mmCIF file of C-alpha atoms in Angstrom:
data_model
loop_
_atom_site.group_PDB
_atom_site.id
_atom_site.type_symbol
_atom_site.label_atom_id
_atom_site.label_comp_id
_atom_site.label_asym_id
_atom_site.label_seq_id
_atom_site.Cartn_x
_atom_site.Cartn_y
_atom_site.Cartn_z
ATOM 1 C CA UNK A 1 -38.789 -8.337 -101.572
ATOM 2 C CA UNK A 2 -38.723 -4.482 -101.260
ATOM 3 C CA UNK A 3 -36.097 -2.631 -99.149
ATOM 4 C CA UNK A 4 -38.309 -1.826 -96.343
ATOM 5 C CA UNK A 5 -38.504 -5.732 -95.670
ATOM 6 C CA UNK A 6 -35.265 -6.592 -95.792
ATOM 7 C CA UNK A 7 -34.617 -3.608 -93.127
ATOM 8 C CA UNK A 8 -37.192 -5.284 -91.030
ATOM 9 C CA UNK A 9 -35.727 -8.586 -91.316
ATOM 10 C CA UNK A 10 -32.244 -7.157 -90.289
ATOM 11 C CA UNK A 11 -33.733 -5.313 -87.184
ATOM 12 C CA UNK A 12 -35.562 -8.709 -86.278
ATOM 13 C CA UNK A 13 -32.601 -10.545 -86.478
ATOM 14 C CA UNK A 14 -30.423 -8.258 -84.378
ATOM 15 C CA UNK A 15 -32.833 -8.365 -81.320
ATOM 16 C CA UNK A 16 -33.224 -12.207 -81.553
ATOM 17 C CA UNK A 17 -29.162 -12.182 -81.317
ATOM 18 C CA UNK A 18 -29.565 -9.697 -78.207
ATOM 19 C CA UNK A 19 -31.945 -11.885 -76.413
ATOM 20 C CA UNK A 20 -30.183 -15.333 -76.716
ATOM 21 C CA UNK A 21 -27.071 -13.762 -76.020
ATOM 22 C CA UNK A 22 -26.182 -14.560 -72.116
ATOM 23 C CA UNK A 23 -26.358 -11.856 -69.581
ATOM 24 C CA UNK A 24 -23.270 -10.536 -67.820
ATOM 25 C CA UNK A 25 -21.807 -12.003 -64.208
ATOM 26 C CA UNK A 26 -22.050 -10.086 -61.053
ATOM 27 C CA UNK A 27 -18.449 -9.561 -61.150
ATOM 28 C CA UNK A 28 -18.061 -8.751 -64.775
ATOM 29 C CA UNK A 29 -20.403 -5.883 -63.992
ATOM 30 C CA UNK A 30 -18.666 -4.911 -60.839
ATOM 31 C CA UNK A 31 -15.177 -5.066 -62.682
ATOM 32 C CA UNK A 32 -16.598 -2.842 -65.575
ATOM 33 C CA UNK A 33 -17.636 -0.065 -62.862
ATOM 34 C CA UNK A 34 -14.565 -0.147 -61.302
ATOM 35 C CA UNK A 35 -15.170 -2.164 -58.044
ATOM 36 C CA UNK A 36 -12.668 -5.021 -56.971
ATOM 37 C CA UNK A 37 -13.977 -8.338 -57.416
ATOM 38 C CA UNK A 38 -14.563 -10.921 -54.978
ATOM 39 C CA UNK A 39 -12.789 -14.062 -54.322
ATOM 40 C CA UNK A 40 -14.592 -17.559 -53.641
ATOM 41 C CA UNK A 41 -13.856 -17.418 -50.212
ATOM 42 C CA UNK A 42 -15.078 -14.104 -49.665
ATOM 43 C CA UNK A 43 -18.334 -14.935 -51.444
ATOM 44 C CA UNK A 44 -18.496 -17.950 -49.343
ATOM 45 C CA UNK A 45 -18.176 -15.819 -46.022
ATOM 46 C CA UNK A 46 -20.838 -13.498 -47.153
ATOM 47 C CA UNK A 47 -23.187 -16.216 -47.980
ATOM 48 C CA UNK A 48 -22.407 -17.779 -44.400
ATOM 49 C CA UNK A 49 -22.623 -14.427 -42.213
ATOM 50 C CA UNK A 50 -25.817 -13.469 -44.869
ATOM 51 C CA UNK A 51 -28.490 -14.343 -41.939
ATOM 52 C CA UNK A 52 -26.490 -13.714 -38.939
ATOM 53 C CA UNK A 53 -26.518 -10.429 -36.511
ATOM 54 C CA UNK A 54 -23.481 -8.887 -35.704
ATOM 55 C CA UNK A 55 -22.737 -8.710 -32.003
ATOM 56 C CA UNK A 56 -22.144 -5.400 -30.438
ATOM 57 C CA UNK A 57 -19.287 -5.066 -28.434
ATOM 58 C CA UNK A 58 -19.708 -4.286 -24.471
ATOM 59 C CA UNK A 59 -18.796 -0.718 -23.612
ATOM 60 C CA UNK A 60 -17.765 -0.594 -20.342
ATOM 61 C CA UNK A 61 -17.299 2.718 -17.873
ATOM 62 C CA UNK A 62 -20.083 4.505 -19.400
ATOM 63 C CA UNK A 63 -21.344 7.345 -17.418
ATOM 64 C CA UNK A 64 -24.488 6.662 -15.987
ATOM 65 C CA UNK A 65 -24.274 3.122 -16.447
ATOM 66 C CA UNK A 66 -24.165 0.099 -13.803
ATOM 67 C CA UNK A 67 -25.003 0.003 -10.384
ATOM 68 C CA UNK A 68 -24.696 3.156 -8.537
ATOM 69 C CA UNK A 69 -22.464 3.116 -5.574
ATOM 70 C CA UNK A 70 -24.120 3.696 -2.164
ATOM 71 C CA UNK A 71 -22.638 7.028 -0.504
ATOM 72 C CA UNK A 72 -21.285 6.296 2.728
ATOM 73 C CA UNK A 73 -22.093 9.215 5.299
ATOM 74 C CA UNK A 74 -19.481 9.917 7.500
ATOM 75 C CA UNK A 75 -20.568 10.908 10.591
ATOM 76 C CA UNK A 76 -17.896 13.544 12.345
ATOM 77 C CA UNK A 77 -18.084 13.155 15.844
ATOM 78 C CA UNK A 78 -17.537 16.592 17.750
ATOM 79 C CA UNK A 79 -13.851 16.498 19.388
ATOM 80 C CA UNK A 80 -14.242 17.553 23.196
ATOM 81 C CA UNK A 81 -12.264 20.386 24.442
ATOM 82 C CA UNK A 82 -9.970 18.581 27.108
ATOM 83 C CA UNK A 83 -8.725 20.679 30.145
ATOM 84 C CA UNK A 84 -6.183 18.705 32.310
ATOM 85 C CA UNK A 85 -7.559 19.513 36.115
ATOM 86 C CA UNK A 86 -5.265 16.705 37.520
ATOM 87 C CA UNK A 87 -2.356 18.307 39.820
ATOM 88 C CA UNK A 88 1.222 17.890 38.285
ATOM 89 C CA UNK A 89 2.709 14.772 39.844
ATOM 90 C CA UNK A 90 -0.422 13.273 41.226
ATOM 91 C CA UNK A 91 -2.671 10.539 39.809
ATOM 92 C CA UNK A 92 -5.415 10.998 37.420
ATOM 93 C CA UNK A 93 -8.823 10.132 38.571
ATOM 94 C CA UNK A 94 -10.791 8.619 35.553
ATOM 95 C CA UNK A 95 -14.092 8.345 37.854
ATOM 96 C CA UNK A 96 -14.356 12.065 37.283
ATOM 97 C CA UNK A 97 -14.733 12.110 33.582
ATOM 98 C CA UNK A 98 -16.961 10.273 31.515
ATOM 99 C CA UNK A 99 -15.483 7.781 29.134
ATOM 100 C CA UNK A 100 -15.275 9.338 25.743
ATOM 101 C CA UNK A 101 -16.893 7.603 22.472
ATOM 102 C CA UNK A 102 -13.302 7.976 20.586
ATOM 103 C CA UNK A 103 -9.706 7.985 21.251
ATOM 104 C CA UNK A 104 -8.107 11.393 21.705
ATOM 105 C CA UNK A 105 -4.435 11.013 22.688
ATOM 106 C CA UNK A 106 -4.023 14.089 24.580
ATOM 107 C CA UNK A 107 -7.248 13.657 27.003
ATOM 108 C CA UNK A 108 -5.800 9.839 27.551
ATOM 109 C CA UNK A 109 -2.186 10.609 27.848
ATOM 110 C CA UNK A 110 -2.154 13.580 29.804
ATOM 111 C CA UNK A 111 -0.883 13.369 33.814
ATOM 112 C CA UNK A 112 0.466 9.849 33.683
ATOM 113 C CA UNK A 113 4.166 11.032 32.931
ATOM 114 C CA UNK A 114 4.236 13.419 35.588
ATOM 115 C CA UNK A 115 3.037 10.980 38.048
ATOM 116 C CA UNK A 116 5.324 8.217 36.860
ATOM 117 C CA UNK A 117 8.537 10.549 37.335
ATOM 118 C CA UNK A 118 7.219 11.422 40.636
ATOM 119 C CA UNK A 119 6.572 8.092 41.828
ATOM 120 C CA UNK A 120 10.108 7.137 41.052
ATOM 121 C CA UNK A 121 9.086 4.522 38.349
ATOM 122 C CA UNK A 122 12.143 5.368 36.147
ATOM 123 C CA UNK A 123 14.921 5.078 38.760
ATOM 124 C CA UNK A 124 16.435 2.141 40.613
ATOM 125 C CA UNK A 125 17.702 2.093 43.855
ATOM 126 C CA UNK A 126 20.695 0.016 44.116
ATOM 127 C CA UNK A 127 20.705 -0.661 48.125
ATOM 128 C CA UNK A 128 16.865 -2.123 47.726
ATOM 129 C CA UNK A 129 18.259 -3.820 44.577
ATOM 130 C CA UNK A 130 21.100 -5.568 46.449
ATOM 131 C CA UNK A 131 18.915 -7.246 49.178
ATOM 132 C CA UNK A 132 16.973 -9.220 46.435
ATOM 133 C CA UNK A 133 17.608 -12.325 44.768
ATOM 134 C CA UNK A 134 18.213 -12.769 41.162
ATOM 135 C CA UNK A 135 14.635 -13.564 40.379
ATOM 136 C CA UNK A 136 13.450 -10.344 41.750
ATOM 137 C CA UNK A 137 15.710 -8.078 39.437
ATOM 138 C CA UNK A 138 15.359 -7.439 35.898
ATOM 139 C CA UNK A 139 18.085 -5.325 33.856
ATOM 140 C CA UNK A 140 18.261 -4.910 30.030
ATOM 141 C CA UNK A 141 20.582 -3.145 27.971
ATOM 142 C CA UNK A 142 19.018 -1.384 24.830
ATOM 143 C CA UNK A 143 20.632 -2.054 21.745
ATOM 144 C CA UNK A 144 20.860 0.765 19.770
ATOM 145 C CA UNK A 145 20.803 0.857 15.680
ATOM 146 C CA UNK A 146 24.074 0.487 13.629
ATOM 147 C CA UNK A 147 25.869 4.175 12.899
ATOM 148 C CA UNK A 148 25.802 3.730 9.343
ATOM 149 C CA UNK A 149 22.033 2.382 9.066
ATOM 150 C CA UNK A 150 18.682 3.710 9.169
ATOM 151 C CA UNK A 151 15.783 3.654 11.719
ATOM 152 C CA UNK A 152 13.152 1.284 10.673
ATOM 153 C CA UNK A 153 10.062 -0.325 11.979
ATOM 154 C CA UNK A 154 11.974 -3.223 13.482
ATOM 155 C CA UNK A 155 14.124 -0.621 15.983
ATOM 156 C CA UNK A 156 10.616 0.656 16.693
ATOM 157 C CA UNK A 157 8.933 -2.559 17.723
ATOM 158 C CA UNK A 158 12.353 -3.893 19.626
ATOM 159 C CA UNK A 159 12.106 -0.676 21.858
ATOM 160 C CA UNK A 160 8.746 -1.250 22.357
ATOM 161 C CA UNK A 161 8.664 -4.949 23.386
ATOM 162 C CA UNK A 162 11.941 -4.115 25.544
ATOM 163 C CA UNK A 163 9.939 -1.491 27.344
ATOM 164 C CA UNK A 164 7.072 -3.276 28.006
ATOM 165 C CA UNK A 165 8.944 -6.241 29.438
ATOM 166 C CA UNK A 166 10.797 -3.579 31.693
ATOM 167 C CA UNK A 167 7.108 -2.140 32.937
ATOM 168 C CA UNK A 168 5.890 -5.530 33.437
ATOM 169 C CA UNK A 169 8.641 -6.657 35.653
ATOM 170 C CA UNK A 170 8.222 -3.339 37.677
ATOM 171 C CA UNK A 171 4.629 -3.807 38.388
ATOM 172 C CA UNK A 172 5.981 -7.297 39.855
ATOM 173 C CA UNK A 173 7.647 -5.523 42.303
ATOM 174 C CA UNK A 174 11.134 -6.228 40.898
ATOM 175 C CA UNK A 175 13.871 -3.957 40.756
ATOM 176 C CA UNK A 176 14.320 -3.232 37.133
ATOM 177 C CA UNK A 177 16.674 -1.196 35.134
ATOM 178 C CA UNK A 178 16.677 -0.420 31.502
ATOM 179 C CA UNK A 179 20.048 0.856 30.183
ATOM 180 C CA UNK A 180 20.995 2.326 26.971
ATOM 181 C CA UNK A 181 24.061 0.353 25.533
ATOM 182 C CA UNK A 182 26.459 0.599 23.054
ATOM 183 C CA UNK A 183 26.502 -0.800 19.441
ATOM 184 C CA UNK A 184 25.168 -4.485 19.019
ATOM 185 C CA UNK A 185 26.717 -4.875 15.752
ATOM 186 C CA UNK A 186 30.276 -3.510 16.076
ATOM 187 C CA UNK A 187 31.993 -5.920 13.571
ATOM 188 C CA UNK A 188 29.564 -5.263 11.187
ATOM 189 C CA UNK A 189 29.757 -1.488 11.560
ATOM 190 C CA UNK A 190 33.559 -2.154 11.495
ATOM 191 C CA UNK A 191 33.774 -3.691 7.988
ATOM 192 C CA UNK A 192 31.232 -0.925 6.503
ATOM 193 C CA UNK A 193 33.334 2.154 8.076
ATOM 194 C CA UNK A 194 36.761 0.665 6.717
ATOM 195 C CA UNK A 195 35.034 0.138 3.470
ATOM 196 C CA UNK A 196 34.329 3.774 3.157
ATOM 197 C CA UNK A 197 37.433 4.996 4.539
ATOM 198 C CA UNK A 198 39.341 2.988 1.773
ATOM 199 C CA UNK A 199 36.790 4.341 -0.743
ATOM 200 C CA UNK A 200 37.034 7.936 0.296
ATOM 201 C CA UNK A 201 40.725 8.481 1.491
ATOM 202 C CA UNK A 202 42.270 5.164 0.292
ATOM 203 C CA UNK A 203 43.649 4.441 4.067
ATOM 204 C CA UNK A 204 43.395 1.502 6.263
ATOM 205 C CA UNK A 205 42.581 1.283 10.176
ATOM 206 C CA UNK A 206 46.059 0.513 10.409
ATOM 207 C CA UNK A 207 46.907 3.762 8.880
ATOM 208 C CA UNK A 208 44.884 5.666 11.061
ATOM 209 C CA UNK A 209 46.133 4.110 14.361
ATOM 210 C CA UNK A 210 43.856 3.642 17.731
ATOM 211 C CA UNK A 211 43.741 7.283 18.364
#
């Protein structure tokens, strides 16, 4: 056999070996390329989610999206200019003026205070009250707030209720008297003041005395 034939046989044998050799796995090829080799669990997840579409996360508060709020049209009523035509001390005549569409305190409350004072609604005649029975008298002492506390809504509510009761009895024809009183929580106030003096001056009420 010549040298040429031997060379051809050697080349043919190398090609047969290359064809018979198994192809490299994907993981091995990835490893040669420098990429990370996936685990079995990762491969299973990829195969499971292969046919599924990714859900898009909802994005809230995007400009121009959603229902547009209806803009409320605010109708501003013109405020009428009020001129008090009632003479001082006389009762206001409501029949001369039309009823306003909205409440305006200056127009509603005008002239009433002067008429109440001129009519003597804030005074009580002792001689007239002496001749009346107890059922026709109404006297209330206002309990003011504590000297150590601050005013709050409860004080305003209490004063409003007491004032309303006094006015109602006066409208019934009773002799009424609404008198400012003294502190209605003297013991509680004394305790707070004593602690305050002890803390600031290290003195008791006995050290201070009655004077």
